[in-house]
mmCIF file of C-alpha atoms in Angstrom:
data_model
loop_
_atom_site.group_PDB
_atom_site.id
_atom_site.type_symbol
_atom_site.label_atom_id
_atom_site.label_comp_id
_atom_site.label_asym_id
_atom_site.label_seq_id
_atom_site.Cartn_x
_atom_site.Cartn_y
_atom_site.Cartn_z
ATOM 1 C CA UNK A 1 -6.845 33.901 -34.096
ATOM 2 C CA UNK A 2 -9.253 30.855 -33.463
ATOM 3 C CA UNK A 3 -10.906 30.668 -30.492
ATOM 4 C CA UNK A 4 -10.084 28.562 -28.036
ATOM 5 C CA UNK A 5 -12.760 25.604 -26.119
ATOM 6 C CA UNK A 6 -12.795 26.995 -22.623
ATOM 7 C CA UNK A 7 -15.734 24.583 -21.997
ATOM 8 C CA UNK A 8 -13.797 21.916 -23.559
ATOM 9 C CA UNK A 9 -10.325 22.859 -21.132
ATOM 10 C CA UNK A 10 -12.310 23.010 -18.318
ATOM 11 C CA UNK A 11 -14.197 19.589 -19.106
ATOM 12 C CA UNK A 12 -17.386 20.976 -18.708
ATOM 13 C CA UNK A 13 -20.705 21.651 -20.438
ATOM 14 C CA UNK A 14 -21.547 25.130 -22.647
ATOM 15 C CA UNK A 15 -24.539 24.957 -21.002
ATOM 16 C CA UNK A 16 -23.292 24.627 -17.136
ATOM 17 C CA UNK A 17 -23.145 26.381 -14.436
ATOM 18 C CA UNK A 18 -21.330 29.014 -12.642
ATOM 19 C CA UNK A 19 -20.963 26.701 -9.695
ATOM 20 C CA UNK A 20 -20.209 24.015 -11.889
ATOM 21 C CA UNK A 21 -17.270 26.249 -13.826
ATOM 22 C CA UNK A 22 -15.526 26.994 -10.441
ATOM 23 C CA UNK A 23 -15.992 23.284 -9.196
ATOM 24 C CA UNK A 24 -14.333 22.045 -12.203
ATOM 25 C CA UNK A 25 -11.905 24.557 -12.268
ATOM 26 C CA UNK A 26 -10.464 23.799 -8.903
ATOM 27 C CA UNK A 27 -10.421 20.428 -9.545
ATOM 28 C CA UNK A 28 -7.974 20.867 -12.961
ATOM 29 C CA UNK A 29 -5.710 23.458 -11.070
ATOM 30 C CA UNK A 30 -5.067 21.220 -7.966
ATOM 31 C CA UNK A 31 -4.921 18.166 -10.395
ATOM 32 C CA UNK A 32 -1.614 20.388 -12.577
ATOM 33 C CA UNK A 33 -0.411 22.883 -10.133
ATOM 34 C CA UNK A 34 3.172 23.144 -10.389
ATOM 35 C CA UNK A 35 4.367 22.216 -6.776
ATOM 36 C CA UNK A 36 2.682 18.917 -7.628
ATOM 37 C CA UNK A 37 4.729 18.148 -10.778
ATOM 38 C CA UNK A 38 7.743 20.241 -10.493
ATOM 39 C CA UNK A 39 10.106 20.258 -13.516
ATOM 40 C CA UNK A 40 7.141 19.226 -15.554
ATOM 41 C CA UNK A 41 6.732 21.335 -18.372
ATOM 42 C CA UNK A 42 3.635 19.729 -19.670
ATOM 43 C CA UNK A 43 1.742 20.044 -16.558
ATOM 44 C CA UNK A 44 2.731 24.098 -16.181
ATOM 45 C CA UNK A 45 1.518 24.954 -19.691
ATOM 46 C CA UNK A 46 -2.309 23.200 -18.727
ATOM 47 C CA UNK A 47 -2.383 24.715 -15.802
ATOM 48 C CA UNK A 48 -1.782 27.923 -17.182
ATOM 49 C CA UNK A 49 -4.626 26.929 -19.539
ATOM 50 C CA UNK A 50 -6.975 25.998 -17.031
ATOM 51 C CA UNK A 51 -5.931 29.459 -15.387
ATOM 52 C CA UNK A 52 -6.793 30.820 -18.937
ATOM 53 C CA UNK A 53 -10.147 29.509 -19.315
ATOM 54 C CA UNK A 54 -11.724 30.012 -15.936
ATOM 55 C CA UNK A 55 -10.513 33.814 -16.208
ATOM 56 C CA UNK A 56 -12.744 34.002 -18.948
ATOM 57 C CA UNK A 57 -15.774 31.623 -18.545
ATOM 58 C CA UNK A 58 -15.266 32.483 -14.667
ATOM 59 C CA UNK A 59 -16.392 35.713 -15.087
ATOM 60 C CA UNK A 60 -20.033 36.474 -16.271
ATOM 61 C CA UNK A 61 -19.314 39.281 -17.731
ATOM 62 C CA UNK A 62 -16.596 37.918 -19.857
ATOM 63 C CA UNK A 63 -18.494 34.256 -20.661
ATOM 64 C CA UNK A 64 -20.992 36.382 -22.105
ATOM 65 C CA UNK A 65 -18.746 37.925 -24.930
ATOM 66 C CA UNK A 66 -16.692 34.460 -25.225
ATOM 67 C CA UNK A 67 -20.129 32.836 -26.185
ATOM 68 C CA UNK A 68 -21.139 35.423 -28.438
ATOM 69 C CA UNK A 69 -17.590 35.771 -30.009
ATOM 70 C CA UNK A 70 -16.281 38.964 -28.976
ATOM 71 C CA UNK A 71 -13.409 37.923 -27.269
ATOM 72 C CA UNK A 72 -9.826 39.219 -28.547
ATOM 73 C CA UNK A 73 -7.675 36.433 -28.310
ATOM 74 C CA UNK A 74 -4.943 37.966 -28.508
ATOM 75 C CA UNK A 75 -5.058 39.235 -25.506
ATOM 76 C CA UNK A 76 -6.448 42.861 -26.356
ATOM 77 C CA UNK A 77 -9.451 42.592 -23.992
ATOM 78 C CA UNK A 78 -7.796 42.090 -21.349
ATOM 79 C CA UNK A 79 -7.716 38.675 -20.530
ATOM 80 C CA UNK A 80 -4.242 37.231 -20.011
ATOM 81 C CA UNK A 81 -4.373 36.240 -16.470
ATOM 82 C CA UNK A 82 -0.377 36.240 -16.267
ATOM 83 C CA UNK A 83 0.469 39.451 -18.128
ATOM 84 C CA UNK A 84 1.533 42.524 -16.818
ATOM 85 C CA UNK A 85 -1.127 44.524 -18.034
ATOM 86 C CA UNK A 86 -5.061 43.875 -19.947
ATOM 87 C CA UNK A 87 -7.166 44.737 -16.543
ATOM 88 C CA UNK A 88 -6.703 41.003 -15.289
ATOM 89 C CA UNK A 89 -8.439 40.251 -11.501
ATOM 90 C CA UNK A 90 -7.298 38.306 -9.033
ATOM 91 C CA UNK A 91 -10.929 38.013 -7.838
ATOM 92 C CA UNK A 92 -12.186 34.319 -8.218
ATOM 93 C CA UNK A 93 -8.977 33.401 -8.005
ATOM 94 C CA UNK A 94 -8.980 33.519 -3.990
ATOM 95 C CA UNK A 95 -10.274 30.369 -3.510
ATOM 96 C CA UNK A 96 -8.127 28.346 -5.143
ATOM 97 C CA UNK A 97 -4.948 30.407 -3.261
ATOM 98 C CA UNK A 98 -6.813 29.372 0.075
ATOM 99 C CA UNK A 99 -7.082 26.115 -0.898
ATOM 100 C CA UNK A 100 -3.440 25.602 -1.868
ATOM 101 C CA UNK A 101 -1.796 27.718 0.763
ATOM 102 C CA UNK A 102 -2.023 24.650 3.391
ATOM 103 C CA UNK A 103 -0.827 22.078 1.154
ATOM 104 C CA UNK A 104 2.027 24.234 -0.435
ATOM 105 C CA UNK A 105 2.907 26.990 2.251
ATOM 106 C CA UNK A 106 1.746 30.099 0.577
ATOM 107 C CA UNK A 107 -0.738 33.234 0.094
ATOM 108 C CA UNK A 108 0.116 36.925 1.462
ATOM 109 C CA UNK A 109 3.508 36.253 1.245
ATOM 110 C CA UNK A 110 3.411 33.877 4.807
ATOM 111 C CA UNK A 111 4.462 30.454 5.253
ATOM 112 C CA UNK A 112 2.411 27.864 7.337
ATOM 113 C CA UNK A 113 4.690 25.830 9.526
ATOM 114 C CA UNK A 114 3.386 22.673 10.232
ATOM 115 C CA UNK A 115 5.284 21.256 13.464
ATOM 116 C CA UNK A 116 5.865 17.979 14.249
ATOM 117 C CA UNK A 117 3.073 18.379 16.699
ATOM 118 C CA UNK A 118 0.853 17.801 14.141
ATOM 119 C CA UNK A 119 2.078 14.538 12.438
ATOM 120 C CA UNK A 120 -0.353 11.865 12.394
ATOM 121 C CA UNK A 121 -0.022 8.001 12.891
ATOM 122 C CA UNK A 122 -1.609 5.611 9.491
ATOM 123 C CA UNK A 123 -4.634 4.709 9.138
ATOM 124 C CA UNK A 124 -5.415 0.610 10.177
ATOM 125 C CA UNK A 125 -7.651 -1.602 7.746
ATOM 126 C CA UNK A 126 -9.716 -4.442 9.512
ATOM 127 C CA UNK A 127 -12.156 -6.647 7.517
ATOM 128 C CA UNK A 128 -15.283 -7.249 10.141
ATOM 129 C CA UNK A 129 -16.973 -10.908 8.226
ATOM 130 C CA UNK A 130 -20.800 -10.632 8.928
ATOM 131 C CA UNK A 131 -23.678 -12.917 8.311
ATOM 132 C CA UNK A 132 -26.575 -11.072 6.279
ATOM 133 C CA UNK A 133 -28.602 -11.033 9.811
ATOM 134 C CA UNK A 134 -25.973 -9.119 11.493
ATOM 135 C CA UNK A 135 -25.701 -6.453 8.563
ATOM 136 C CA UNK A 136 -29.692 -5.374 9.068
ATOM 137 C CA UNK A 137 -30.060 -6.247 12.778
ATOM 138 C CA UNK A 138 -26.608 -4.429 14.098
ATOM 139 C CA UNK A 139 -24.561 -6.282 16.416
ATOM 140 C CA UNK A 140 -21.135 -6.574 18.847
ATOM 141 C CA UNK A 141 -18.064 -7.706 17.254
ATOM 142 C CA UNK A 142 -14.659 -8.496 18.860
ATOM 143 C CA UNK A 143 -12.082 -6.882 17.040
ATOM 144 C CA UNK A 144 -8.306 -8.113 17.458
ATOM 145 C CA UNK A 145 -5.855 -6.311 16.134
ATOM 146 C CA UNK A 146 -2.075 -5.572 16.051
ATOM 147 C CA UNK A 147 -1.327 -1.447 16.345
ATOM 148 C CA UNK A 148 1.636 0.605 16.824
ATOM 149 C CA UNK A 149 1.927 2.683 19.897
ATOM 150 C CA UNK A 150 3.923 4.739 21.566
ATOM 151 C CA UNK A 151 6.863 3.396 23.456
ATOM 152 C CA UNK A 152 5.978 3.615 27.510
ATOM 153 C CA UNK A 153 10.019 3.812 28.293
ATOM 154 C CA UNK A 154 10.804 6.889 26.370
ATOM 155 C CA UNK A 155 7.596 8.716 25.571
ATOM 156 C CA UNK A 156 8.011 7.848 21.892
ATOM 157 C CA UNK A 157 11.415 10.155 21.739
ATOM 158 C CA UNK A 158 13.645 7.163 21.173
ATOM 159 C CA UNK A 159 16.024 8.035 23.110
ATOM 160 C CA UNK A 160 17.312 6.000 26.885
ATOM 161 C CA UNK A 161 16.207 9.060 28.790
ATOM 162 C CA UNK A 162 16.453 12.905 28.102
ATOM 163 C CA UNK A 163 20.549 13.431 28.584
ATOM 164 C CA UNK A 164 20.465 10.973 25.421
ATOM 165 C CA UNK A 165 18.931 13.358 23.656
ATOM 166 C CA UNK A 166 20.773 16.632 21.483
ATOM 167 C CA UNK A 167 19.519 19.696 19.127
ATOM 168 C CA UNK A 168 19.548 19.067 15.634
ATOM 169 C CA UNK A 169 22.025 20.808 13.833
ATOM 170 C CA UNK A 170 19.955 20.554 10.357
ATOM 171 C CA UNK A 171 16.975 22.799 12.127
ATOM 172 C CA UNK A 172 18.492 24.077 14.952
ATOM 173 C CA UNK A 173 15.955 22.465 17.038
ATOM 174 C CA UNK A 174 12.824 24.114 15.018
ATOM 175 C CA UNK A 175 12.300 20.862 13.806
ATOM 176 C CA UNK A 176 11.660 22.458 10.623
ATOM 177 C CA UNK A 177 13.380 23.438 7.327
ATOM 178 C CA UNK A 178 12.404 25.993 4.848
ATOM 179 C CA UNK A 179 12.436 25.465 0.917
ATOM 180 C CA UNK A 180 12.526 27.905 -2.203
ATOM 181 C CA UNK A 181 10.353 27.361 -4.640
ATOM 182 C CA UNK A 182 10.255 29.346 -8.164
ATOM 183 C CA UNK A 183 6.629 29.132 -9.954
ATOM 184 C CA UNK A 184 4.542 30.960 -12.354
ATOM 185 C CA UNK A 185 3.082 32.872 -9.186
ATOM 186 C CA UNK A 186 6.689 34.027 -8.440
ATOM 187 C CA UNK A 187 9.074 32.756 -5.744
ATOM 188 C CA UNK A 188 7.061 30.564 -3.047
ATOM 189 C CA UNK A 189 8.943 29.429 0.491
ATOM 190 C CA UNK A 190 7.056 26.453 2.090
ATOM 191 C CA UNK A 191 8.142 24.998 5.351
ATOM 192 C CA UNK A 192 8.183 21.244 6.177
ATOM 193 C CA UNK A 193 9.385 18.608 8.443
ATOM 194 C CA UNK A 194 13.186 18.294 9.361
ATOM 195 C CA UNK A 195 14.716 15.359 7.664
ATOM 196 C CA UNK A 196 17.556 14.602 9.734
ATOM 197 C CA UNK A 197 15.454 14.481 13.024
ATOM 198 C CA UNK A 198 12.152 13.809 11.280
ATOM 199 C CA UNK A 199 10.546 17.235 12.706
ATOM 200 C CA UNK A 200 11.542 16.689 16.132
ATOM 201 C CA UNK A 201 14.195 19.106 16.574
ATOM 202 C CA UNK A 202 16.060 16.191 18.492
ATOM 203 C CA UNK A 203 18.808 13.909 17.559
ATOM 204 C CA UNK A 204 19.053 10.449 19.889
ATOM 205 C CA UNK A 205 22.849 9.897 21.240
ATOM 206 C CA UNK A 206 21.321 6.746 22.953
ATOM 207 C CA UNK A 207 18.671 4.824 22.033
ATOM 208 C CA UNK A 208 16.100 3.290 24.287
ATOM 209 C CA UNK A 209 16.014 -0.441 24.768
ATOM 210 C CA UNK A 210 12.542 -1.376 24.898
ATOM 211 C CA UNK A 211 11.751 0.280 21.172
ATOM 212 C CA UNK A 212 15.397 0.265 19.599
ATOM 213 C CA UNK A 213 15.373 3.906 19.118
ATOM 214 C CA UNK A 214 12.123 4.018 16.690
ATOM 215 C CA UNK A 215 10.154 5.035 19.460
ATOM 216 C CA UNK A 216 7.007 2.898 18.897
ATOM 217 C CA UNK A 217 6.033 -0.546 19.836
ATOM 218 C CA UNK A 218 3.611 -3.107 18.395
ATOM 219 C CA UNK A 219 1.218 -3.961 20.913
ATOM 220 C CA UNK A 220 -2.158 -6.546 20.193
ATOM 221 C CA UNK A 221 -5.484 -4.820 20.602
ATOM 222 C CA UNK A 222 -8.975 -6.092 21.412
ATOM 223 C CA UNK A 223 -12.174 -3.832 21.217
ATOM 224 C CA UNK A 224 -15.472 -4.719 21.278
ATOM 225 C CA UNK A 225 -17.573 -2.707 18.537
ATOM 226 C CA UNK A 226 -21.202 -2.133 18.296
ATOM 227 C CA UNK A 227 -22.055 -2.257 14.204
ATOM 228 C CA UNK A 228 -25.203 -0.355 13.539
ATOM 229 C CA UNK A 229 -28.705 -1.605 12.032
ATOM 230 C CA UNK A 230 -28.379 -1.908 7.876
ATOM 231 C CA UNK A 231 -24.914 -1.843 7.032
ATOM 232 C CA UNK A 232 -23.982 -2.916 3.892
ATOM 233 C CA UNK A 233 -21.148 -4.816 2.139
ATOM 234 C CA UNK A 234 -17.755 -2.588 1.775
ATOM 235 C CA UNK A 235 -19.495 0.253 3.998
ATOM 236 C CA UNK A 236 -16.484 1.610 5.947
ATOM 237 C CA UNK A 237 -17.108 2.408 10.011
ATOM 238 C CA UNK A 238 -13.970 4.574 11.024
ATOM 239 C CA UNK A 239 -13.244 4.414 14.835
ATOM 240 C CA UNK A 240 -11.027 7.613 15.137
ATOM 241 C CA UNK A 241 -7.974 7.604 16.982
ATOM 242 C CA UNK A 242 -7.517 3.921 17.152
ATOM 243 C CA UNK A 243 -5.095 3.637 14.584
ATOM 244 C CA UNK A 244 -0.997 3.558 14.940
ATOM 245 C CA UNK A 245 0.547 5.796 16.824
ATOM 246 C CA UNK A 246 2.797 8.337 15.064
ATOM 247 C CA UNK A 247 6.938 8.613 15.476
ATOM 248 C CA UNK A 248 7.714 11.189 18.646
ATOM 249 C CA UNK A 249 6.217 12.608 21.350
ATOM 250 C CA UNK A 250 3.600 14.658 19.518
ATOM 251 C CA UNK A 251 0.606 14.044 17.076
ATOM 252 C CA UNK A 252 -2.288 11.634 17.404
ATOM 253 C CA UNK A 253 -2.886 8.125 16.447
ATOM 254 C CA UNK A 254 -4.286 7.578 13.125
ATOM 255 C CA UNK A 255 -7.583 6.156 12.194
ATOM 256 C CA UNK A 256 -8.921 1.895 12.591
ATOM 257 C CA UNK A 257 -11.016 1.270 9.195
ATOM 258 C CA UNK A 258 -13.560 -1.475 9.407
ATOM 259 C CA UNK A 259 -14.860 -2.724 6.403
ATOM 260 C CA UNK A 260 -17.469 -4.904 6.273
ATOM 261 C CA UNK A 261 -17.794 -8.215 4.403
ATOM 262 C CA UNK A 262 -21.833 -9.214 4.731
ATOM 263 C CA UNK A 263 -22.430 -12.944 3.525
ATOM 264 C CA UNK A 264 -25.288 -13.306 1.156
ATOM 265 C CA UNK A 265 -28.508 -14.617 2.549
ATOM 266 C CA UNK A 266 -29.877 -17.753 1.066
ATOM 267 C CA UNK A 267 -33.194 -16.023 1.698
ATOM 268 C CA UNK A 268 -33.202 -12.362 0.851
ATOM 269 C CA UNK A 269 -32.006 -10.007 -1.497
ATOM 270 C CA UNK A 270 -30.963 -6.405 -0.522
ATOM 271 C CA UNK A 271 -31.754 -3.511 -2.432
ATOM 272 C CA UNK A 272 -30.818 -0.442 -0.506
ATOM 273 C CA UNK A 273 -33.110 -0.754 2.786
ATOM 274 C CA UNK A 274 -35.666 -2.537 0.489
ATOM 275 C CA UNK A 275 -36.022 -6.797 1.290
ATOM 276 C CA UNK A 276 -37.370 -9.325 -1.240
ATOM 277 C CA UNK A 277 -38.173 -12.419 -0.800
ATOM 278 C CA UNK A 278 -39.387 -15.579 -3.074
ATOM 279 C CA UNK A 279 -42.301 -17.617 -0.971
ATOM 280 C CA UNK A 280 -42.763 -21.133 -2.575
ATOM 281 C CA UNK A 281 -46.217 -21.802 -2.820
ATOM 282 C CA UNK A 282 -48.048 -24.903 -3.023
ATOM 283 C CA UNK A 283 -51.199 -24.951 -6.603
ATOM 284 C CA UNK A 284 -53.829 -25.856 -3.730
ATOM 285 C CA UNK A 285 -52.884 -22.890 -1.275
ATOM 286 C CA UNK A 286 -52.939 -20.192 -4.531
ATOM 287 C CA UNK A 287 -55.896 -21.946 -5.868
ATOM 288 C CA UNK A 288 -58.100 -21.557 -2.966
ATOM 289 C CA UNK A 289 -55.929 -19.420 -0.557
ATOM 290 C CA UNK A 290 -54.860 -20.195 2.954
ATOM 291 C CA UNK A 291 -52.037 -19.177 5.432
ATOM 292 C CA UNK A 292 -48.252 -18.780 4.264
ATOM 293 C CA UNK A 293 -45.146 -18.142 6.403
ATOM 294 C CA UNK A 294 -42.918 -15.133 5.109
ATOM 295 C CA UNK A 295 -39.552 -14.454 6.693
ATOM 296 C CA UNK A 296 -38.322 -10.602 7.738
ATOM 297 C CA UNK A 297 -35.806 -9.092 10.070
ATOM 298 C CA UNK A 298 -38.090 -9.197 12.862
ATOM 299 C CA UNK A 299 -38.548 -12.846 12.284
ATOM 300 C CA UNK A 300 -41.514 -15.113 10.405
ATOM 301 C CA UNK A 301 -45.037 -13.986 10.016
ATOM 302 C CA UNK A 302 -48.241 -15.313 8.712
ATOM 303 C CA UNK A 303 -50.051 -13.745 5.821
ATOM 304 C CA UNK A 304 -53.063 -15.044 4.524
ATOM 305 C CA UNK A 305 -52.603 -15.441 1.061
ATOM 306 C CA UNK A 306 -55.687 -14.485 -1.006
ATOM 307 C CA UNK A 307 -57.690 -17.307 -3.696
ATOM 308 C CA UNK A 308 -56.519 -17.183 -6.537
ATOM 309 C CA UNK A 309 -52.931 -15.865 -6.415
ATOM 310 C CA UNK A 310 -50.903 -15.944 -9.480
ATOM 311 C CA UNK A 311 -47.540 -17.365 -9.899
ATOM 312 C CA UNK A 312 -45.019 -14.366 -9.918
ATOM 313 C CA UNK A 313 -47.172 -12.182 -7.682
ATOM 314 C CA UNK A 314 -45.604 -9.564 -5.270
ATOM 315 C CA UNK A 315 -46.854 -8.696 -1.912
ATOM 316 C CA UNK A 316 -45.715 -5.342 -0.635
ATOM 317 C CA UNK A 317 -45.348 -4.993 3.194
ATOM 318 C CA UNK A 318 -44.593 -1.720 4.215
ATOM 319 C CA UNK A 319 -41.559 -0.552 7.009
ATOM 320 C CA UNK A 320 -40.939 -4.156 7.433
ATOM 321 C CA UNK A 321 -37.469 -4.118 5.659
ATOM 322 C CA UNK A 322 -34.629 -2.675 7.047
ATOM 323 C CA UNK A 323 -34.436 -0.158 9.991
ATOM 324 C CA UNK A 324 -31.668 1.782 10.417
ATOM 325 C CA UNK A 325 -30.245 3.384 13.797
ATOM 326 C CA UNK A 326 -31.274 6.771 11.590
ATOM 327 C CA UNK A 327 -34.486 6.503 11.404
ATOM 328 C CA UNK A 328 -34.543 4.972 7.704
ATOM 329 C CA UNK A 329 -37.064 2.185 6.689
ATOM 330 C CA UNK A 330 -37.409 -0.079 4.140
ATOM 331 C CA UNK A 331 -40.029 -2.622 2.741
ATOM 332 C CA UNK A 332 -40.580 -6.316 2.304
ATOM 333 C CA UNK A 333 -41.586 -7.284 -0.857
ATOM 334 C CA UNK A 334 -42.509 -11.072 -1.422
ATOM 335 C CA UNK A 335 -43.353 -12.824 -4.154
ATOM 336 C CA UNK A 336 -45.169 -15.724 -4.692
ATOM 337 C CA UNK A 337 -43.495 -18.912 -6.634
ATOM 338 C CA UNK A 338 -46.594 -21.858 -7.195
ATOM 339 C CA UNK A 339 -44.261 -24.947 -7.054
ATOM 340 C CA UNK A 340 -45.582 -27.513 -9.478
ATOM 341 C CA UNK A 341 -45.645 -31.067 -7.350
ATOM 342 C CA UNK A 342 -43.026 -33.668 -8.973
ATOM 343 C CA UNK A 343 -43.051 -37.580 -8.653
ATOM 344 C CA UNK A 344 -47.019 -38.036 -8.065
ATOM 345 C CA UNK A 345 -48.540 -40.773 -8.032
ATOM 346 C CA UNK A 346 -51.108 -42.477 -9.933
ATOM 347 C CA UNK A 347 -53.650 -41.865 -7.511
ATOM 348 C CA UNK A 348 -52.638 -38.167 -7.967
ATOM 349 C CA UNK A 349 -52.606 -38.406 -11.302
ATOM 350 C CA UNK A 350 -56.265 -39.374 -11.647
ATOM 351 C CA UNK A 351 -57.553 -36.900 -9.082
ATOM 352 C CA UNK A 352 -55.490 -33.689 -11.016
ATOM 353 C CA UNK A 353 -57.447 -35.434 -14.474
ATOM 354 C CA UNK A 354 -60.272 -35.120 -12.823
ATOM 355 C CA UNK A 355 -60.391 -31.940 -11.473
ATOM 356 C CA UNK A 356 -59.506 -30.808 -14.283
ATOM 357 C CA UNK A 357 -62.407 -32.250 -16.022
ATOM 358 C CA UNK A 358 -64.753 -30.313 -14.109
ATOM 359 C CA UNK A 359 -62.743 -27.040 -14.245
ATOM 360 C CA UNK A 360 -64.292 -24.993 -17.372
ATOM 361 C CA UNK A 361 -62.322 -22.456 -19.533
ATOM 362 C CA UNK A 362 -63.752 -19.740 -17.202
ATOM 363 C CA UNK A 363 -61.761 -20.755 -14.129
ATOM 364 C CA UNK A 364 -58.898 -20.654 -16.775
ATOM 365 C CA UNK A 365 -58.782 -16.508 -17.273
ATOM 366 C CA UNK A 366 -55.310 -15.878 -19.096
ATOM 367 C CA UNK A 367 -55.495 -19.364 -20.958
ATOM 368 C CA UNK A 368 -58.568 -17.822 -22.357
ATOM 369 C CA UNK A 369 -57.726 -14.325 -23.449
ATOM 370 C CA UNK A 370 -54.681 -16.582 -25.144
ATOM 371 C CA UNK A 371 -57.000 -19.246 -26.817
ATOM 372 C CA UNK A 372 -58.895 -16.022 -28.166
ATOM 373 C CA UNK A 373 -56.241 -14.368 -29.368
ATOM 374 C CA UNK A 374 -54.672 -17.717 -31.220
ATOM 375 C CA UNK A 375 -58.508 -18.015 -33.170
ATOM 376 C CA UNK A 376 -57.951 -13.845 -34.186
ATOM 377 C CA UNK A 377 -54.558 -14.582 -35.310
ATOM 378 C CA UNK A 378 -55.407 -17.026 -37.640
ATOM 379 C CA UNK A 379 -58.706 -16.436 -39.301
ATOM 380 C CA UNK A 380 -58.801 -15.514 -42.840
#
């Protein structure tokens, strides 16, 4: 029988890791469990696959007579991970039981309850607009927004007040209800939230006023937030528990999301915690040198620019890009753009003719190498 592509299956490398076998491998079997696509043949037989392959390439031992071709693929050395018999080890397979087992209720035979204790109010998303300044500097920012919370009148039960409140039938007050599941691992019981009473064990006879019976509100929110030094555009500063509020008495609030929106600067040009900037220069001042203003976050300083300068020549100016609140510093890196004057006169004129009538080809370095390299190119 031909042998199968574990590699291939498991989307990775011949050449990769062990590290990188198991990462990959727990990827595929969360991606195709069962629970996650039930009635879904498709997604049963790769998972088995994926099962398949990592028993094999999983195992040192094993990988090392899969890449020289002395597996049985039939099954005779032992390799069928769901079979009754072939010496088949659970071992490596741990990990990927304690990483399902609190998503879908099992390992050891136990259930994990999850109580409505636990629930856990949405996530808000608030778009903080800052000016390119802002971003590397850090600033305060107002931030008004519109949350759920929890109804003051009833607690967040719902209900007028606690006479108005009765067991649930459905759960018999647990709050929770158990499920059967049958998968290639055998017969699985996970336990989840009631439906009826939506995991509070309680079923509202009367409802409070102030929320209807939902037992949130929506309630307007101002907070003033300190955004740190170098953030940049679509970074995402999570303020925990300042998100809405979940249904009943228990849980926590979820999570307020800020994402910032930096405005381009006319000026510089961000890459990572590096700055660069373009300095228009005037011929006279790169000719013969002088003073020049360059701009950075701690505001403009002078740099004397050295004679000679060419057009398209970077300074480097080190730790004087952008400082983060971690310790992280960037550079400045400015180059120099010799603006050519436009609209002289004819007094200008003359004195540019002029001047450069007394310049030679010497002062002229580049425009010589090319007039020398023009006469080698064409002599026969």
């Amino acid at each position: 029988m031909p042998q199968k592509d574990y590699y291939k299956i498991l989307g990775v490398d011949k050449n990769a890791s062990q590290d990188q076998i198991k990462s990959a491998y727990r990827k595929m079997a969360k991606q195709y469990h069962p629970d996650l696509h039930p009635g879904d043949n498709a997604a049963a037989e790769k998972f088995k696959e994926v099962n398949e392959a990592y028993s094999v390439v999983g195992d040192p031992d094993k990988r090392g007579k899969y890449d020289r071709g002395e597996m049985d693929m039939d099954g005779a050395s032992g390799f069928n991970p769901f079979g009754g018999g072939g010496g088949f080890s659970a071992s490596g397979f741990d990990d990927i039981f304690d990483m399902f087992s609190g998503a879908f209720g099992f390992g050891g035979g136990q259930t994990r309850r999850r109580s409505a204790a636990s629930s856990v109010g949405s996530d808000i998303t608030y778009t903080v607009e800052l000016t390119f300044m802002e971003s590397i500097l850090g600033c305060k920012k107002p931030i008004n927004f519109t949350r759920v919370e929890r109804c003051p009148s009833c607690g967040g039960s719902g209900a007028k007040d606690d006479s108005s409140l009765k067991t649930c039938d459905k759960c018999g007050g647990s709050g929770q209800v158990r499920q059967v599941h049958n998968t290639i691992f055998g017969q699985q019981i996970t336990v989840g939230p009631c439906d009826k009473c939506g995991g509070s064990g309680k079923i509202v006879t009367d409802t409070c006023k102030s929320c209807g019976g939902k037992g949130v509100v929506k309630k307007n929110k101002v907070i003033n937030v300190s955004i740190p030094a170098g953030v940049e555009h679509g970074a995402v500063l999570q303020l925990a528990g300042e998100g809405n509020a979940p249904k009943g008495k228990g849980g926590r609030c979820g999570n307020l999301l800020l994402v910032m929106s930096v405005k381009p600067s006319k000026l510089f040009k961000r890459e990572n915690y590096d700055l660069r900037v373009t300095v228009p220069v005037s011929f006279l001042t790169a000719a013969c040198g002088g003073e020049i203003e360059i701009p950075s976050p701690d505001g403009v300083f002078i740099h004397k620019l050295a004679e000679g300068t060419a057009n398209g020549e970077t300074l480097r100016f080190r730790g004087r890009g952008i400082r983060t609140a971690r310790g992280i510093t960037g550079d400045l890196y400015a180059t120099v753009s010799v603006e050519v004057p436009k609209g002289i006169t004819r007094s200008q004129r003359r004195a540019l003719e002029d001047f450069e009538r007394d310049c030679s080809i010497k002062n002229y370095s580049k425009k010589k190498e090319y007039l020398d390299e023009l006469s080698k190119l064409y002599q026969k």
